[in-house]
Short mmCIF file of C-alpha atoms in Angstrom, two decimals:
data_model
loop_
_atom_site.label_atom_id
_atom_site.label_comp_id
_atom_site.label_asym_id
_atom_site.label_seq_id
_atom_site.Cartn_x
_atom_site.Cartn_y
_atom_site.Cartn_z
CA MET W 1 -5.60 39.22 -12.83
CA THR W 2 -5.22 36.45 -10.27
CA ALA W 3 -8.13 34.93 -8.39
CA ALA W 4 -6.81 36.47 -5.17
CA ALA W 5 -6.82 39.94 -6.70
CA ALA W 6 -10.40 39.56 -7.91
CA LEU W 7 -11.82 38.50 -4.56
CA PRO W 8 -11.74 41.71 -2.41
CA ALA W 9 -13.61 43.80 -4.98
CA ALA W 10 -16.17 41.04 -5.35
CA ILE W 11 -16.81 40.96 -1.62
CA ARG W 12 -17.26 44.75 -1.55
CA ARG W 13 -19.67 44.53 -4.48
CA LEU W 14 -21.85 41.96 -2.75
CA ARG W 15 -21.80 43.82 0.56
CA ALA W 16 -22.87 47.03 -1.17
CA ALA W 17 -25.86 45.15 -2.59
CA GLY W 18 -26.87 44.00 0.90
CA VAL W 19 -26.04 40.35 0.30
CA PRO W 20 -25.75 38.35 3.54
CA GLU W 21 -22.54 36.35 3.99
CA ALA W 22 -20.94 38.28 1.15
CA ALA W 23 -17.42 36.92 1.74
CA GLY W 24 -18.51 33.29 1.68
CA ASP W 25 -20.71 33.79 -1.37
CA ALA W 26 -17.92 35.57 -3.24
CA ARG W 27 -15.56 32.67 -2.60
CA LYS W 28 -18.14 30.12 -3.79
CA LEU W 29 -18.85 32.15 -6.92
CA LEU W 30 -15.13 32.43 -7.59
CA ALA W 31 -14.69 28.67 -7.24
CA HIS W 32 -17.63 28.18 -9.59
CA ALA W 33 -16.07 30.57 -12.10
CA LEU W 34 -12.77 28.68 -11.90
CA GLN W 35 -14.65 25.38 -12.20
CA ILE W 36 -13.11 23.93 -9.07
CA ALA W 37 -14.52 22.67 -5.78
CA PRO W 38 -14.93 25.43 -3.17
CA ASP W 39 -12.66 23.61 -0.73
CA ARG W 40 -9.82 23.84 -3.27
CA LEU W 41 -10.06 27.57 -3.83
CA THR W 42 -7.19 28.43 -1.48
CA LEU W 43 -4.87 26.28 -3.58
CA HIS W 44 -5.74 28.27 -6.70
CA LEU W 45 -5.88 31.87 -5.45
CA ASN W 46 -2.61 32.73 -7.16
CA ASP W 47 -3.68 31.30 -10.49
CA PRO W 48 -4.35 33.82 -13.27
CA MET W 49 -8.00 34.02 -14.29
CA THR W 50 -8.77 33.29 -17.91
CA PRO W 51 -11.13 35.63 -19.77
CA ALA W 52 -13.81 32.94 -19.62
CA ALA W 53 -13.40 32.59 -15.85
CA ARG W 54 -13.55 36.35 -15.37
CA ALA W 55 -16.74 36.49 -17.43
CA ARG W 56 -18.34 33.68 -15.38
CA PHE W 57 -17.34 35.40 -12.16
CA ASP W 58 -18.80 38.74 -13.24
CA GLN W 59 -22.02 37.09 -14.37
CA GLY W 60 -22.32 35.27 -11.06
CA LEU W 61 -21.69 38.41 -9.05
CA ALA W 62 -24.24 40.35 -11.08
CA ALA W 63 -26.86 37.68 -10.46
CA ARG W 64 -26.09 37.59 -6.73
CA THR W 65 -26.36 41.38 -6.42
CA ARG W 66 -29.88 40.97 -7.83
CA ARG W 67 -30.36 38.62 -4.87
CA GLN W 68 -30.71 35.50 -6.97
CA PRO W 69 -30.01 32.55 -4.65
CA LEU W 70 -26.49 31.19 -4.78
CA SER W 71 -27.74 27.67 -5.45
CA GLN W 72 -29.59 28.80 -8.57
CA ILE W 73 -26.49 30.59 -9.86
CA ILE W 74 -24.13 27.66 -9.36
CA GLY W 75 -26.89 25.16 -10.15
CA HIS W 76 -26.81 22.88 -7.13
CA ARG W 77 -27.07 22.54 -3.37
CA LEU W 78 -25.75 19.95 -0.92
CA PHE W 79 -28.43 18.14 1.08
CA TRP W 80 -27.71 15.27 3.50
CA GLY W 81 -24.21 15.13 1.99
CA ARG W 82 -25.39 14.75 -1.62
CA ARG W 83 -25.50 17.25 -4.47
CA PHE W 84 -28.88 18.12 -5.96
CA GLN W 85 -29.57 20.20 -9.04
CA VAL W 86 -31.45 23.41 -8.27
CA THR W 87 -33.33 25.70 -10.66
CA SER W 88 -35.84 28.51 -10.27
CA ASP W 89 -38.60 25.89 -10.72
CA VAL W 90 -37.98 24.26 -7.35
CA LEU W 91 -37.40 25.14 -3.73
CA ASP W 92 -33.80 25.35 -2.63
CA PRO W 93 -33.17 22.36 -0.31
CA ARG W 94 -32.63 23.69 3.18
CA PRO W 95 -30.86 22.36 6.27
CA GLU W 96 -34.15 22.47 8.18
CA THR W 97 -35.58 19.82 5.87
CA GLU W 98 -32.86 17.44 7.01
CA ILE W 99 -34.88 17.19 10.27
CA LEU W 100 -37.57 15.51 8.16
CA ILE W 101 -35.00 13.01 6.86
CA ALA W 102 -33.71 12.28 10.36
CA ALA W 103 -37.25 11.62 11.59
CA ALA W 104 -38.02 9.34 8.65
CA LEU W 105 -34.92 7.24 9.26
CA THR W 106 -35.88 6.40 12.84
CA ALA W 107 -38.07 3.49 11.68
CA PRO W 108 -38.09 0.98 8.80
CA PHE W 109 -39.99 1.61 5.55
CA GLU W 110 -40.25 0.00 2.14
CA ARG W 111 -42.66 2.20 0.17
CA VAL W 112 -42.31 6.00 0.34
CA LEU W 113 -44.55 8.77 -1.00
CA ASP W 114 -43.15 12.30 -1.29
CA LEU W 115 -45.86 14.93 -1.81
CA GLY W 116 -44.66 18.06 -3.63
CA THR W 117 -41.32 16.49 -4.42
CA GLY W 118 -39.61 19.52 -6.05
CA THR W 119 -35.92 18.65 -6.47
CA GLY W 120 -36.68 15.15 -5.24
CA CYS W 121 -34.14 15.62 -2.46
CA ILE W 122 -36.40 14.11 0.22
CA VAL W 123 -37.43 10.88 -1.49
CA LEU W 124 -34.07 10.42 -3.23
CA THR W 125 -32.17 10.81 0.04
CA LEU W 126 -34.40 8.23 1.69
CA LEU W 127 -33.98 5.77 -1.19
CA ALA W 128 -30.22 6.26 -1.07
CA GLU W 129 -30.21 5.57 2.66
CA ARG W 130 -32.55 2.55 2.45
CA GLN W 131 -31.46 0.46 -0.50
CA SER W 132 -34.46 -1.88 -0.47
CA ALA W 133 -37.03 0.93 -0.54
CA THR W 134 -39.00 2.23 -3.50
CA GLY W 135 -40.61 5.63 -3.82
CA LEU W 136 -43.17 7.79 -5.57
CA GLY W 137 -42.63 11.54 -5.91
CA VAL W 138 -45.52 13.73 -7.04
CA ASP W 139 -45.66 17.39 -7.94
CA ILE W 140 -48.09 19.73 -9.65
CA SER W 141 -45.25 21.30 -11.65
CA PRO W 142 -43.93 19.51 -14.77
CA ALA W 143 -40.77 21.64 -14.56
CA ALA W 144 -40.15 20.51 -10.99
CA LEU W 145 -40.60 16.88 -11.99
CA ALA W 146 -37.99 17.35 -14.71
CA VAL W 147 -35.52 18.54 -12.06
CA ALA W 148 -36.39 15.57 -9.83
CA GLN W 149 -35.86 13.20 -12.75
CA SER W 150 -32.45 14.73 -13.45
CA ASN W 151 -31.48 14.31 -9.80
CA ALA W 152 -32.68 10.71 -9.79
CA GLN W 153 -30.46 10.02 -12.80
CA ALA W 154 -27.50 11.74 -11.16
CA HIS W 155 -27.83 9.51 -8.10
CA ASP W 156 -28.59 6.33 -10.09
CA LEU W 157 -31.99 5.93 -8.43
CA THR W 158 -34.35 5.97 -11.41
CA ALA W 159 -35.04 2.24 -11.07
CA ARG W 160 -36.53 2.72 -7.60
CA LEU W 161 -38.30 6.08 -8.08
CA THR W 162 -41.53 6.81 -9.92
CA LEU W 163 -42.53 10.41 -10.63
CA HIS W 164 -46.11 11.51 -11.34
CA LEU W 165 -47.75 14.82 -12.16
CA SER W 166 -50.33 15.11 -9.39
CA ASP W 167 -52.27 17.71 -7.44
CA TRP W 168 -51.48 16.21 -4.05
CA PHE W 169 -53.17 12.78 -4.06
CA SER W 170 -55.04 13.11 -7.38
CA ALA W 171 -52.75 10.64 -9.19
CA VAL W 172 -51.74 8.57 -6.15
CA THR W 173 -52.85 4.95 -5.76
CA GLY W 174 -51.88 2.27 -3.29
CA GLN W 175 -50.63 2.42 0.26
CA TYR W 176 -47.29 3.49 1.68
CA ASP W 177 -45.29 2.82 4.82
CA LEU W 178 -44.14 6.41 4.87
CA ILE W 179 -45.70 9.59 3.49
CA LEU W 180 -43.74 12.83 3.71
CA SER W 181 -44.18 16.38 2.55
CA ASN W 182 -42.55 19.77 2.73
CA PRO W 183 -45.63 21.64 1.49
CA PRO W 184 -46.14 25.38 0.99
CA TYR W 185 -46.77 26.76 4.47
CA ILE W 186 -45.83 30.45 4.54
CA SER W 187 -48.88 32.45 5.59
CA ALA W 188 -49.95 35.50 3.61
CA PRO W 189 -48.70 37.98 6.28
CA GLU W 190 -45.34 36.15 6.52
CA PHE W 191 -44.74 36.06 2.77
CA ALA W 192 -44.06 39.79 2.40
CA GLY W 193 -41.32 39.59 5.02
CA LEU W 194 -39.33 36.83 3.36
CA ALA W 195 -35.78 37.47 2.19
CA PRO W 196 -35.68 38.56 -1.47
CA GLU W 197 -33.74 35.39 -2.35
CA VAL W 198 -36.84 33.43 -1.39
CA ARG W 199 -39.72 35.80 -2.11
CA ASP W 200 -38.54 36.94 -5.54
CA TRP W 201 -36.75 33.89 -6.92
CA GLU W 202 -38.28 30.67 -5.65
CA PRO W 203 -41.62 29.36 -7.00
CA ARG W 204 -44.44 31.04 -5.09
CA ILE W 205 -46.66 27.99 -5.47
CA ALA W 206 -44.14 25.99 -3.43
CA LEU W 207 -43.84 28.64 -0.74
CA THR W 208 -47.31 29.83 0.20
CA PRO W 209 -50.91 28.75 -0.20
CA GLY W 210 -52.01 32.15 1.12
CA GLY W 211 -54.21 32.62 4.13
CA ASP W 212 -53.00 30.97 7.32
CA GLY W 213 -50.58 28.67 5.51
CA LEU W 214 -52.46 25.51 6.52
CA ALA W 215 -54.33 24.68 3.30
CA ALA W 216 -51.97 21.92 2.18
CA TYR W 217 -51.93 20.30 5.62
CA ARG W 218 -55.72 20.15 5.66
CA ILE W 219 -55.67 18.25 2.35
CA ILE W 220 -52.89 15.95 3.53
CA ALA W 221 -54.59 15.19 6.85
CA ALA W 222 -57.87 14.40 5.09
CA GLN W 223 -56.43 12.16 2.36
CA ALA W 224 -53.18 10.65 3.66
CA PRO W 225 -54.76 8.05 5.98
CA ALA W 226 -56.35 6.29 2.99
CA HIS W 227 -52.88 5.89 1.46
CA LEU W 228 -51.06 4.78 4.61
CA ALA W 229 -50.48 1.10 5.27
CA PRO W 230 -51.56 0.03 8.77
CA GLY W 231 -48.91 1.35 11.12
CA GLY W 232 -47.60 3.69 8.42
CA ARG W 233 -46.20 7.10 9.27
CA LEU W 234 -47.08 10.60 8.09
CA LEU W 235 -44.37 13.28 8.43
CA ALA W 236 -44.46 16.90 7.33
CA GLU W 237 -42.20 19.88 7.64
CA THR W 238 -43.90 22.98 9.04
CA GLY W 239 -43.12 26.55 9.90
CA PRO W 240 -42.74 27.22 13.62
CA ALA W 241 -46.08 29.04 13.66
CA GLN W 242 -47.99 26.12 12.13
CA ALA W 243 -46.65 23.09 14.01
CA ALA W 244 -49.24 22.96 16.80
CA ALA W 245 -52.12 23.39 14.35
CA VAL W 246 -50.73 20.66 12.09
CA ALA W 247 -50.36 18.31 15.06
CA ALA W 248 -54.03 18.91 15.86
CA LEU W 249 -54.96 18.08 12.25
CA TRP W 250 -52.99 14.82 12.48
CA GLN W 251 -54.80 13.88 15.68
CA ALA W 252 -58.21 14.76 14.25
CA ALA W 253 -57.44 12.49 11.28
CA GLY W 254 -57.04 9.53 13.64
CA LEU W 255 -53.25 9.37 13.74
CA THR W 256 -51.50 8.34 16.94
CA ASP W 257 -48.04 8.94 18.37
CA VAL W 258 -48.32 12.53 17.16
CA ALA W 259 -45.14 14.43 18.01
CA ILE W 260 -43.31 17.60 17.02
CA ARG W 261 -39.58 17.58 16.30
CA THR W 262 -37.55 20.76 16.62
CA ASP W 263 -34.74 22.01 14.41
CA LEU W 264 -31.22 22.87 15.55
CA ASP W 265 -32.44 26.28 16.73
CA GLY W 266 -35.11 24.70 18.90
CA ARG W 267 -38.01 25.76 16.66
CA PRO W 268 -40.89 23.37 15.91
CA ARG W 269 -40.12 21.96 12.47
CA VAL W 270 -41.54 18.48 11.75
CA VAL W 271 -44.87 16.92 12.77
CA CYS W 272 -44.97 13.13 12.93
CA GLY W 273 -47.90 10.73 13.28
CA ARG W 274 -48.76 7.09 12.73
CA LEU W 275 -51.82 5.24 11.47
CA PRO W 276 -52.76 2.68 14.11
CA PRO W 277 -51.87 -0.88 13.03
CA PHE W 278 -55.49 -1.95 13.28
CA LEU W 279 -56.92 1.00 11.37
CA SER W 280 -57.24 1.24 7.60
CA PHE W 281 -59.32 3.35 5.23
#
């Protein structure tokens, strides 16, 4: 069987399982099975599939029909143009989080703290973009830190990144020019309505704190100022429903220049604030 012959049935199989973007996912799974880059698939559609490739393709399709995220099946996701390893122990890097990166890069920084680092995609991207910077990534999950360490090695950034097991600021010392976080923010009512790829496969602890979804922001607002250098910035990704409340928390914590950045769909997505240059804790 050629790759081209295998593709239509695969698309039908994914559509029957209710998978969104079934055609695109089938092509990516086929490229993964053939062990080629997705953008080279067209060049190989007439190639015969080896038994090993057919087995990989069937396994990938079976996992996707169970609504396992594509990134977990193929093992990686592109973020800010770089490839990051993804497992079921970490959140799948999302395009919305690139708004956080864009906001961070609007001003200089030397020392970066990433709270709830997961894959490490946030702090590693910033270190790659600012070659004089150093960073600390913390997470409460040892498995997530292992993924972040693997990604740091893949991008040759281990010399500038430190990783600590930490419940938010519990293992954090020192002050930073830039503190960022993409914390769990899905409220309890919202969680049930998530797509199965998210609700059933990504780590719940990284998705929702329960309640109104603001628990992590309250901790960050209370403790981040003590770890910000004078004039340092605090940035956090939020859900559209939480942005105004998070901005109010930033203001109550004494931060200035509080602003909300929107994503490409115009939804509130990132809350920014700055510790006044004359204020320290």
